[in-house]
Short mmCIF file of C-alpha atoms in Angstrom, two decimals:
data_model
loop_
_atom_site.label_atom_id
_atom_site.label_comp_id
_atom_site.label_asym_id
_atom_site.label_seq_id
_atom_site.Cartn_x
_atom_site.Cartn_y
_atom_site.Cartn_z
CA UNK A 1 -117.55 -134.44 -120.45
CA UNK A 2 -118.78 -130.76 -119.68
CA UNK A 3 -118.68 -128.69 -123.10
CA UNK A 4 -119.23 -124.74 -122.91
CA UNK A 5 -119.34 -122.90 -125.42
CA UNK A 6 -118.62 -119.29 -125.09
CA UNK A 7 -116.48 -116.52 -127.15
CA UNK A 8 -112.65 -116.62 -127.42
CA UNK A 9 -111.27 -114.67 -124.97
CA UNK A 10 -107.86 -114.03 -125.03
CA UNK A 11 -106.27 -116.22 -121.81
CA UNK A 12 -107.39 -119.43 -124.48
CA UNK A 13 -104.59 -118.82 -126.45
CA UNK A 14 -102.28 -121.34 -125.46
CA UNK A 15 -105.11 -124.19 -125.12
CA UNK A 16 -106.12 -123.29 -128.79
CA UNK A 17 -102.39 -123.76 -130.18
CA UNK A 18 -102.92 -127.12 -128.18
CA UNK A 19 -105.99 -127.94 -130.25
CA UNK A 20 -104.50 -127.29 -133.21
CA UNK A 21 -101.49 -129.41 -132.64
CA UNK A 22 -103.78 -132.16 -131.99
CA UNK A 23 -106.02 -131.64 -135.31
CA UNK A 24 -102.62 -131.47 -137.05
CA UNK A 25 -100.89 -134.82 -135.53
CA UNK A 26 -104.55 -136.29 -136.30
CA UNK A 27 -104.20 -135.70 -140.00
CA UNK A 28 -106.29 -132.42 -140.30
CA UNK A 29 -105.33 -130.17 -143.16
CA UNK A 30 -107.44 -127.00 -140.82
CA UNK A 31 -106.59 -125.03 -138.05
CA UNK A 32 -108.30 -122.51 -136.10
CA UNK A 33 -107.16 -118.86 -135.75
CA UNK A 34 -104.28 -117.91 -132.98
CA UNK A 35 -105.77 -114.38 -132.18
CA UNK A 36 -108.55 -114.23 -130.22
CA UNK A 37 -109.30 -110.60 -132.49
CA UNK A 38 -110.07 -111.53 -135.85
CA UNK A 39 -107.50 -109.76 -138.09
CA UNK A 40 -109.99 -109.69 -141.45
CA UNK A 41 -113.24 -108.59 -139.83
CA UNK A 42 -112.71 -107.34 -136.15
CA UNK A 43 -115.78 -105.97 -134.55
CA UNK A 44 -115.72 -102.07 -134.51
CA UNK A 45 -118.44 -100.12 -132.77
CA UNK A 46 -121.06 -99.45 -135.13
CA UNK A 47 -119.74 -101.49 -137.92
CA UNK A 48 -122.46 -104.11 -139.56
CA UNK A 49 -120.00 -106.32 -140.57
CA UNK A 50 -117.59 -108.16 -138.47
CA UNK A 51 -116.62 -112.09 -137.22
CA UNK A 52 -116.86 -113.21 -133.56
CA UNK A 53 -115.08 -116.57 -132.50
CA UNK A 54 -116.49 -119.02 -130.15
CA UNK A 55 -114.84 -122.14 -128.83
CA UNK A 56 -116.12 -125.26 -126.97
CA UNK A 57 -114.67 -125.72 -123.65
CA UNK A 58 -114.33 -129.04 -122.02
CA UNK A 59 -114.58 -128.78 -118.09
CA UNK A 60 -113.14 -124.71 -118.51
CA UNK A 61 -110.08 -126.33 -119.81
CA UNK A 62 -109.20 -128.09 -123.07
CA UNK A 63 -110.55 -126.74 -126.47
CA UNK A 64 -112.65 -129.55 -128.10
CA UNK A 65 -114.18 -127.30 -130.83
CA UNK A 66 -114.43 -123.91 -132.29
CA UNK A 67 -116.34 -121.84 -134.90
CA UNK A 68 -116.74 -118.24 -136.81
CA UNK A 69 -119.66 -116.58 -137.38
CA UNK A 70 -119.64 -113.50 -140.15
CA UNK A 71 -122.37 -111.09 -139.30
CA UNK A 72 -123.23 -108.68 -142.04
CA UNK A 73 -126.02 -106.94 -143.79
CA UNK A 74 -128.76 -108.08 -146.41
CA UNK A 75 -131.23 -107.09 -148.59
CA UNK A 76 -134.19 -109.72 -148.51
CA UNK A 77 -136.73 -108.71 -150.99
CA UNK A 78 -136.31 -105.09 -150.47
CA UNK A 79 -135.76 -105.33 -146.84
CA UNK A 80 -132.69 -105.06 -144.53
CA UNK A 81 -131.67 -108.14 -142.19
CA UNK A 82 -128.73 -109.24 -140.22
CA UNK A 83 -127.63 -112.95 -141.30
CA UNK A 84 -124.52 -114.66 -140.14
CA UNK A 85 -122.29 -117.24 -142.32
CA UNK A 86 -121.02 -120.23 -140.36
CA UNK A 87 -117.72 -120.62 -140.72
CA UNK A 88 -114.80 -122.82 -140.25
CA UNK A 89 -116.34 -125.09 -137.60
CA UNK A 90 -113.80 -127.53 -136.25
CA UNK A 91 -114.29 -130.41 -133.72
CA UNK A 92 -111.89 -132.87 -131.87
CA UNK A 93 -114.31 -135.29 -133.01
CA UNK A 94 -112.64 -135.33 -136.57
CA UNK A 95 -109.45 -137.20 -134.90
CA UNK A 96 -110.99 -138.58 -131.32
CA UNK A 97 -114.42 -140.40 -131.57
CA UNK A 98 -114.33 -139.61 -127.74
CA UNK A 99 -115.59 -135.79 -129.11
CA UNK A 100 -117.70 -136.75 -132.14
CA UNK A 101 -120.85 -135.13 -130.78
CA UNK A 102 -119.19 -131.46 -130.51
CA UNK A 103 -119.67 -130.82 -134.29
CA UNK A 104 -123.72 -130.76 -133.71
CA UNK A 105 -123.47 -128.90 -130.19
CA UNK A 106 -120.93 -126.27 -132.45
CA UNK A 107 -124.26 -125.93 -135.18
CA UNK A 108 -126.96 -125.96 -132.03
CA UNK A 109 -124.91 -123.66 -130.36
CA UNK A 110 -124.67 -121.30 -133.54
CA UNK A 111 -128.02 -121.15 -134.16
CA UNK A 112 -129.32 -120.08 -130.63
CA UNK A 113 -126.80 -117.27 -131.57
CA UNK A 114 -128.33 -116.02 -135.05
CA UNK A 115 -131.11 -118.18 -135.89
CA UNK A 116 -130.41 -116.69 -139.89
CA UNK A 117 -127.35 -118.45 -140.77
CA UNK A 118 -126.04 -119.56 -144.09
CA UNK A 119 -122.77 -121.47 -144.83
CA UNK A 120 -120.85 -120.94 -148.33
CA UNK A 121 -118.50 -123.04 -149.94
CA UNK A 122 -117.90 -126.35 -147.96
CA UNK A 123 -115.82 -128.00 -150.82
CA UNK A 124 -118.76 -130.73 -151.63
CA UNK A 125 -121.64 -132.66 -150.62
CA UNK A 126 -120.26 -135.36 -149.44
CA UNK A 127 -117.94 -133.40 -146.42
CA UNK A 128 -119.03 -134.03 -143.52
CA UNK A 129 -120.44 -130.14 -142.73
CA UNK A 130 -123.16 -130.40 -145.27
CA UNK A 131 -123.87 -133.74 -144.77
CA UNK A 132 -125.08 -132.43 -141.34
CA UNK A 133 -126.35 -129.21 -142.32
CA UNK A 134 -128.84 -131.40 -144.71
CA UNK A 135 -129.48 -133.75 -141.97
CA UNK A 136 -130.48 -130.58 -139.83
CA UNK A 137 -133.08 -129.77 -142.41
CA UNK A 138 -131.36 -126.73 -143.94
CA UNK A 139 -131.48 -125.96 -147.88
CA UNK A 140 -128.67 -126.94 -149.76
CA UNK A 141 -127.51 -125.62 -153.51
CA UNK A 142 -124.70 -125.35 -155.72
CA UNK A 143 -123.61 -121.85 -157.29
CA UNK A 144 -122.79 -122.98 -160.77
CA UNK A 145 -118.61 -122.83 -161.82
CA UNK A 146 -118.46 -120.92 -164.99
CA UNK A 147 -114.41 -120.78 -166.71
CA UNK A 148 -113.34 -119.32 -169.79
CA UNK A 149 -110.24 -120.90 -171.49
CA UNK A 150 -107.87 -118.31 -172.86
CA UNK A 151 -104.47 -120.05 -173.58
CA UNK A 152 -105.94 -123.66 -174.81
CA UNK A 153 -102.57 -124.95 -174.72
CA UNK A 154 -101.37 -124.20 -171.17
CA UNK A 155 -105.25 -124.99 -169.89
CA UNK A 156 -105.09 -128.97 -171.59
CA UNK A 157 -101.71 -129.59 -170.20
CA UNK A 158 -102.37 -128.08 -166.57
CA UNK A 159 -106.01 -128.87 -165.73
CA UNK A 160 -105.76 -131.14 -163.25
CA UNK A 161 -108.77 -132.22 -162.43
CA UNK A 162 -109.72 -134.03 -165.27
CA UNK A 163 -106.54 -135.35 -166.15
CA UNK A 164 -106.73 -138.51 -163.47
CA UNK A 165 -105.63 -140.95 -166.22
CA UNK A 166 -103.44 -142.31 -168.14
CA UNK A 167 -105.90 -142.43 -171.18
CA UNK A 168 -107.29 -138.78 -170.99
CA UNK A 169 -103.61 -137.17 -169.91
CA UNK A 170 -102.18 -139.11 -173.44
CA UNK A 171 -105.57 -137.39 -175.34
CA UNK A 172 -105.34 -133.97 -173.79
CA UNK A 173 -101.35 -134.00 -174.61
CA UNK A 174 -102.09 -134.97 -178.05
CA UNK A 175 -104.80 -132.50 -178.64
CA UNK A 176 -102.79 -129.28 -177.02
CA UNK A 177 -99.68 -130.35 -179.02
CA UNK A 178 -101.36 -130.58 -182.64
CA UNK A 179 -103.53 -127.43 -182.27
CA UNK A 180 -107.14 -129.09 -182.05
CA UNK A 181 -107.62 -128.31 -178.52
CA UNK A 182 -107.48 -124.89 -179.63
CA UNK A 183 -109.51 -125.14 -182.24
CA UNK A 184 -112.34 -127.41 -180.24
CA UNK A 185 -112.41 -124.66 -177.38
CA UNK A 186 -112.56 -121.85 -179.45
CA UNK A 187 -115.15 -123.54 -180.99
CA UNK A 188 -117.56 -124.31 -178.06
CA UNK A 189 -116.95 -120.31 -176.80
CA UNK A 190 -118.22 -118.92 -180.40
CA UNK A 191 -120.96 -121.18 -179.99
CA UNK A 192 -122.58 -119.30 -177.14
CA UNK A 193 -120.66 -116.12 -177.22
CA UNK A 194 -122.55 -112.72 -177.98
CA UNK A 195 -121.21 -111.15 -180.51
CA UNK A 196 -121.84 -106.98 -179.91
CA UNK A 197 -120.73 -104.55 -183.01
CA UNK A 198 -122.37 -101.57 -181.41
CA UNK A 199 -119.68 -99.48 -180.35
CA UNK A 200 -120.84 -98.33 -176.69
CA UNK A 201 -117.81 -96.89 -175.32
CA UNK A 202 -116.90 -98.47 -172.53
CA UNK A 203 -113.76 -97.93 -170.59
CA UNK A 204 -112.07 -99.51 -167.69
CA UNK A 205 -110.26 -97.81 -164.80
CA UNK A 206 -108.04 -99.67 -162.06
CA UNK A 207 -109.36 -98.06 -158.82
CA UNK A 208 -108.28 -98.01 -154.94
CA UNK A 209 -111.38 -97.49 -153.38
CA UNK A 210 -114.69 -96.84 -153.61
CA UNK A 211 -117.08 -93.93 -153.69
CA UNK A 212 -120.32 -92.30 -153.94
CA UNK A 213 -120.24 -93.51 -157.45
CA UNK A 214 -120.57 -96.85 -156.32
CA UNK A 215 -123.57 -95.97 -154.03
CA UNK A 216 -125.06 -94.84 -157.05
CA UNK A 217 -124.72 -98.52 -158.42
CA UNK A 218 -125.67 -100.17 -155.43
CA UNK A 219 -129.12 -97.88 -154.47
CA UNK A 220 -130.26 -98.44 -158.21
CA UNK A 221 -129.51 -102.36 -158.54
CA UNK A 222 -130.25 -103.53 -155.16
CA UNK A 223 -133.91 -103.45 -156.07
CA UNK A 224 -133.37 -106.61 -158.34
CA UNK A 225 -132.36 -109.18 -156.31
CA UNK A 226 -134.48 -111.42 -153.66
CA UNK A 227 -131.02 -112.05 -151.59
CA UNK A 228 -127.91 -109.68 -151.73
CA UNK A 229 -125.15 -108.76 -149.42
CA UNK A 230 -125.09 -105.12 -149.08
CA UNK A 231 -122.34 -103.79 -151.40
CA UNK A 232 -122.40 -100.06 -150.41
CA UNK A 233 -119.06 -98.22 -150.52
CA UNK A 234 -118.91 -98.83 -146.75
CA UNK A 235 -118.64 -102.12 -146.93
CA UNK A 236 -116.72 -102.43 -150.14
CA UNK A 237 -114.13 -100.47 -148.88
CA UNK A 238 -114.18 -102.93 -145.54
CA UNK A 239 -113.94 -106.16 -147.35
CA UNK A 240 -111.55 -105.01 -150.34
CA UNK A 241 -109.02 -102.68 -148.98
CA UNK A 242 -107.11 -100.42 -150.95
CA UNK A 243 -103.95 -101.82 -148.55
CA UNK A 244 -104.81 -105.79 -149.76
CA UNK A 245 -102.51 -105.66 -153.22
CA UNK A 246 -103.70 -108.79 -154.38
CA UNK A 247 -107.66 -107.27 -155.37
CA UNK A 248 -107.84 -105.47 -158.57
CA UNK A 249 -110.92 -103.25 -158.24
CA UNK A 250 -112.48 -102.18 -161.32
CA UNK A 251 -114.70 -99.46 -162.05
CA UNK A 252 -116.54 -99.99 -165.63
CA UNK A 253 -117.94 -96.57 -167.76
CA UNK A 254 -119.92 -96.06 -170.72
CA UNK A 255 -119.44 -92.37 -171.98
CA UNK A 256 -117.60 -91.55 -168.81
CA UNK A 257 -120.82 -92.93 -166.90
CA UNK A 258 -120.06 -95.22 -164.45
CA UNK A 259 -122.42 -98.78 -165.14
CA UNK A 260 -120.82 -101.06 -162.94
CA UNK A 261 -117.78 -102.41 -161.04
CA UNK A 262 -116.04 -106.05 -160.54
CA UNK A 263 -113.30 -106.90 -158.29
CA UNK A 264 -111.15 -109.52 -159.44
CA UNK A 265 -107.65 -111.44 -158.96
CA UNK A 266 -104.50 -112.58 -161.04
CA UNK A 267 -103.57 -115.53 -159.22
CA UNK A 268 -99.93 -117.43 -160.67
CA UNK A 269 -100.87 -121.11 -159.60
CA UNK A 270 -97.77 -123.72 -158.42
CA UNK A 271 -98.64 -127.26 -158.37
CA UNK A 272 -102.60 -126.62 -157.40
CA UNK A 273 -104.55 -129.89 -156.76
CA UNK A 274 -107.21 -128.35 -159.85
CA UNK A 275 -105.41 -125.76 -162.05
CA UNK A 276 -101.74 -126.83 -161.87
CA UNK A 277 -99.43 -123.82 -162.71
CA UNK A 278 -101.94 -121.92 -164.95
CA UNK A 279 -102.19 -118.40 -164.49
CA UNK A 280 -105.93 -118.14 -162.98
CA UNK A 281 -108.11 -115.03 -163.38
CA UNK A 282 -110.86 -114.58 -161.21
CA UNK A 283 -114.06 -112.10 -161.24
CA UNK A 284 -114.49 -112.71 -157.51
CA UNK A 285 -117.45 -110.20 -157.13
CA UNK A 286 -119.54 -107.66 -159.37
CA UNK A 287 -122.50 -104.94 -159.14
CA UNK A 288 -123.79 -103.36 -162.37
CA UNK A 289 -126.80 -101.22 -163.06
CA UNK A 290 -129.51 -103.24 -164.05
CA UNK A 291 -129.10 -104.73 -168.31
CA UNK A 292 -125.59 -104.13 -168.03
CA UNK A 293 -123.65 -107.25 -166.52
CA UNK A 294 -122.77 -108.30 -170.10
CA UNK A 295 -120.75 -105.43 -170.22
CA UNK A 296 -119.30 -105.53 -166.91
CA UNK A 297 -118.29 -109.30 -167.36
CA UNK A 298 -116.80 -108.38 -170.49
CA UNK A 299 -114.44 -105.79 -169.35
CA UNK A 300 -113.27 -107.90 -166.23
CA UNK A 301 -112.81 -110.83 -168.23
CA UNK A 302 -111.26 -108.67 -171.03
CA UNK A 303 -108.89 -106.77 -168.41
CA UNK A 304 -107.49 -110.27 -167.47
CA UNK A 305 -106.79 -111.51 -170.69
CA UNK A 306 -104.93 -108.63 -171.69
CA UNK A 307 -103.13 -108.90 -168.82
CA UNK A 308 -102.28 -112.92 -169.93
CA UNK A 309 -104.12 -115.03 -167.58
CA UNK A 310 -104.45 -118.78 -169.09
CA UNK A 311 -108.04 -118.65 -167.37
CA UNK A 312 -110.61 -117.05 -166.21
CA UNK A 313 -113.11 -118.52 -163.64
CA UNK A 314 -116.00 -117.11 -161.59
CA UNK A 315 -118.91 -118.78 -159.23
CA UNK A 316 -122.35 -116.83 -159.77
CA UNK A 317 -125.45 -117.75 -158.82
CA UNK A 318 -128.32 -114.78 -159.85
CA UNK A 319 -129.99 -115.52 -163.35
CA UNK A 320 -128.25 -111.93 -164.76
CA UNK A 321 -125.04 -112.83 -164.43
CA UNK A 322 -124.95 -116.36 -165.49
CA UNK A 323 -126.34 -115.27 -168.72
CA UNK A 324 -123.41 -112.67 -168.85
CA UNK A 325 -120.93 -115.20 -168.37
CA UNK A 326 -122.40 -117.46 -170.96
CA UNK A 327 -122.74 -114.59 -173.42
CA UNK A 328 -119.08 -113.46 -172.96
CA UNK A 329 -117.61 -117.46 -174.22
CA UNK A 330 -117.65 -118.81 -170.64
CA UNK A 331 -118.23 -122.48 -170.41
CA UNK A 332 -119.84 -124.01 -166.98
CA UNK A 333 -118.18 -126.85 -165.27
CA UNK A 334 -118.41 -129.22 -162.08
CA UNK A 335 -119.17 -126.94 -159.00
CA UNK A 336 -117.90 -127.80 -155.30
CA UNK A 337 -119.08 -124.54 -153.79
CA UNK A 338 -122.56 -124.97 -152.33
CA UNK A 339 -125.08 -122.52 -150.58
CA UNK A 340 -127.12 -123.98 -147.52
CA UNK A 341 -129.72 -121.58 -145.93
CA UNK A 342 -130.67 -122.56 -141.88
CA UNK A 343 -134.60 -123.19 -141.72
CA UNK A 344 -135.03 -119.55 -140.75
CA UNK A 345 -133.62 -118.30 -143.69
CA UNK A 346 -135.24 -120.82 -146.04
CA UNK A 347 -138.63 -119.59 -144.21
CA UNK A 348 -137.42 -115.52 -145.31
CA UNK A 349 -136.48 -116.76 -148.61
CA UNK A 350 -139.89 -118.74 -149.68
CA UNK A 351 -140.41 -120.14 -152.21
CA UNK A 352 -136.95 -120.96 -152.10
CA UNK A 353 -137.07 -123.47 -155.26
CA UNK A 354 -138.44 -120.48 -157.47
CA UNK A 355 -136.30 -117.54 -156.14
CA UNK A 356 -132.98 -118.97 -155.65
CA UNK A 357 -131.53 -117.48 -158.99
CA UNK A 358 -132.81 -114.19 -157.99
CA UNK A 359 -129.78 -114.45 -154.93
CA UNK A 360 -126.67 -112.26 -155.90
CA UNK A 361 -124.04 -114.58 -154.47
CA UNK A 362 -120.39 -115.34 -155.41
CA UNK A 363 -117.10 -115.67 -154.03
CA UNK A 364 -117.29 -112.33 -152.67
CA UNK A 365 -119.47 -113.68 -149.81
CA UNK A 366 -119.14 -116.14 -147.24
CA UNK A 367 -115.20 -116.61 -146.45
CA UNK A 368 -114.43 -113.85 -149.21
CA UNK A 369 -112.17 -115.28 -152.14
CA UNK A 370 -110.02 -117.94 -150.27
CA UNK A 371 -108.18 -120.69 -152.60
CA UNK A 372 -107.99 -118.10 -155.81
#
């Protein structure tokens, strides 16, 4: 079996609609892009940020494997690298045993490419991708799963993943229909919500793009963070178009001075495996001038409940705005999206252990907000 590995030219088309077919008639949920040109990130001549493909090649043939690497700019305490996020690697292996080695020549192969990746997401420990990326002797961590409950009744009779049995579904259904779900959630938000009766005017505006305003933002708060992706106006404007309907972008002011910005989503669920058909907001990615992500999670989160989400969820992982979400009556729950840094990066990032809530990282890294 002769595997190359080598980027996805167009006359590989065909062969990867093959692979595909196969993954699918093996019982595989994934497939692997069609276009050889990425259609979210293509790479544009002088651009930082953009996704190459690569596929593995048996005998200049048959696709056996493929995978995505993101390149794009960070700031590692205070100073500018590339890193790459390894994405959506897919081997024959997960249906033929015959190709159960191509998974590990996909990672070895990535590596000798950009030596500083990172993979975000990965749906749990115990899938197969960080199982190896752990075996490999990368650094693995969860970025904590905050949620904030706004319609108690719709949330008890829709949230799925705790309602696997007979016993808790008859609980939850009795609690949502005599009003002391309510009263129990409500309850557990006061308890760490921060009440603020200072009058700061603050103001929201929907936006379609962003500016040298949120330059400003980004060249005073970079500074703060050990690990960020850089969240210029450049870039913003790159991985949140103003054409992409579905992102709400939100610029956040205190006397007319903007603090801050958050993008988020309003996402009607049907039948989802976690939130059923709630309504889910989500604050998918944020920047605020340093002291004021309180204020920035408040008006995102407040935004969406006006606008009658039944939740509101976000993944954060920096110190700052974990505290904000706590403060604003978010509650944090069971995680499945996990952070693993290659050896390379771990070495950069050292002492990993102590600096890993200094990383800015959320959905709006990594695959971008996929699933909300």
């Amino acid at each position: 079996m002769g595997i190359e590995i080598k980027p996805y030219s167009e006359n590989f088309i065909d062969k990867v609609r093959s692979f595909n077919l196969r993954l699918k008639n093996g019982g595989l949920l994934f497939s692997f892009p069609v276009s050889n040109i990425p259609e979210w990130l293509p790479k544009i001549e002088n651009r930082k940020i953009y996704q190459e493909y690569f596929l593995a090649i048996e005998n200049n043939s048959e696709v056996r494997g493929a995978y995505i690497l993101k390149h794009q700019e960070f700031i590692l305490k205070d100073k500018a690298v590339s890193l790459a996020d390894y994405q959506l690697p897919i081997s024959e292996g997960t249906v033929n045993k015959s190709y159960s080695l191509i998974g590990v020549q996909l990672l070895t192969n990535a590596l000798k490419r950009q030596p500083l990746l990172f993979g975000l997401g990965m749906g749990s420990y115990k899938e197969p991708l960080p199982k190896m990326l752990k075996a490999a002797g990368w650094s693995l961590f969860t970025v904590p799963f905050f949620f904030k409950v706004c319609r108690p009744f719709k949330f008890l009779k829709n949230i799925n993943f705790i309602r696997k049995k007979k016993i808790i579904n008859i609980f939850l259904d009795l609690i949502a229909i005599t009003g002391m779900g309510w009263i129990i959630i409500k309850l557990l938000q006061l308890l760490f919500e921060k009440i603020n009766l200072v009058n700061r005017n603050i103001s929201v505006e929907i936006i379609n793009d962003f500016s040298i305003w949120a330059d400003e933002v980004w060249n005073v708060s970079k500074g703060q963070y050990h690990m960020i992706a850089v969240r210029d106006s450049t870039v913003l404007n790159i991985l949140y178009p103003k054409e992409n309907n579905s992102f709400i972008r939100l610029k956040v002011l205190q006397n007319n001075k903007v603090i801050g910005w958050a993008i988020v989503l309003d996402t009607p669920m049907i039948n989802h495996k976690q939130f059923g058909n709630m309504r889910v907001g989500s604050i998918v990615d944020c920047l605020a001038l340093t002291g004021e992500e309180f204020e920035v999670i408040k008006s995102a989160a407040g935004f969406l409940e006006k606008n009658g989400v039944d939740i509101i969820v976000s993944n954060q992982f920096h110190s700052f705005w974990r505290k904000a979400l706590i403060s604003n009556g978010f509650l944090e729950g069971p995680s499945n999206f996990i952070f693993a840094a290659s050896r390379k990066l771990t070495e950069l990032l050292y002492p990993l252990g102590a600096n890993k809530f200094k990383f800015h990282i959320n959905r709006g890294d990594g695959d971008g907000p996929i699933h909300l």
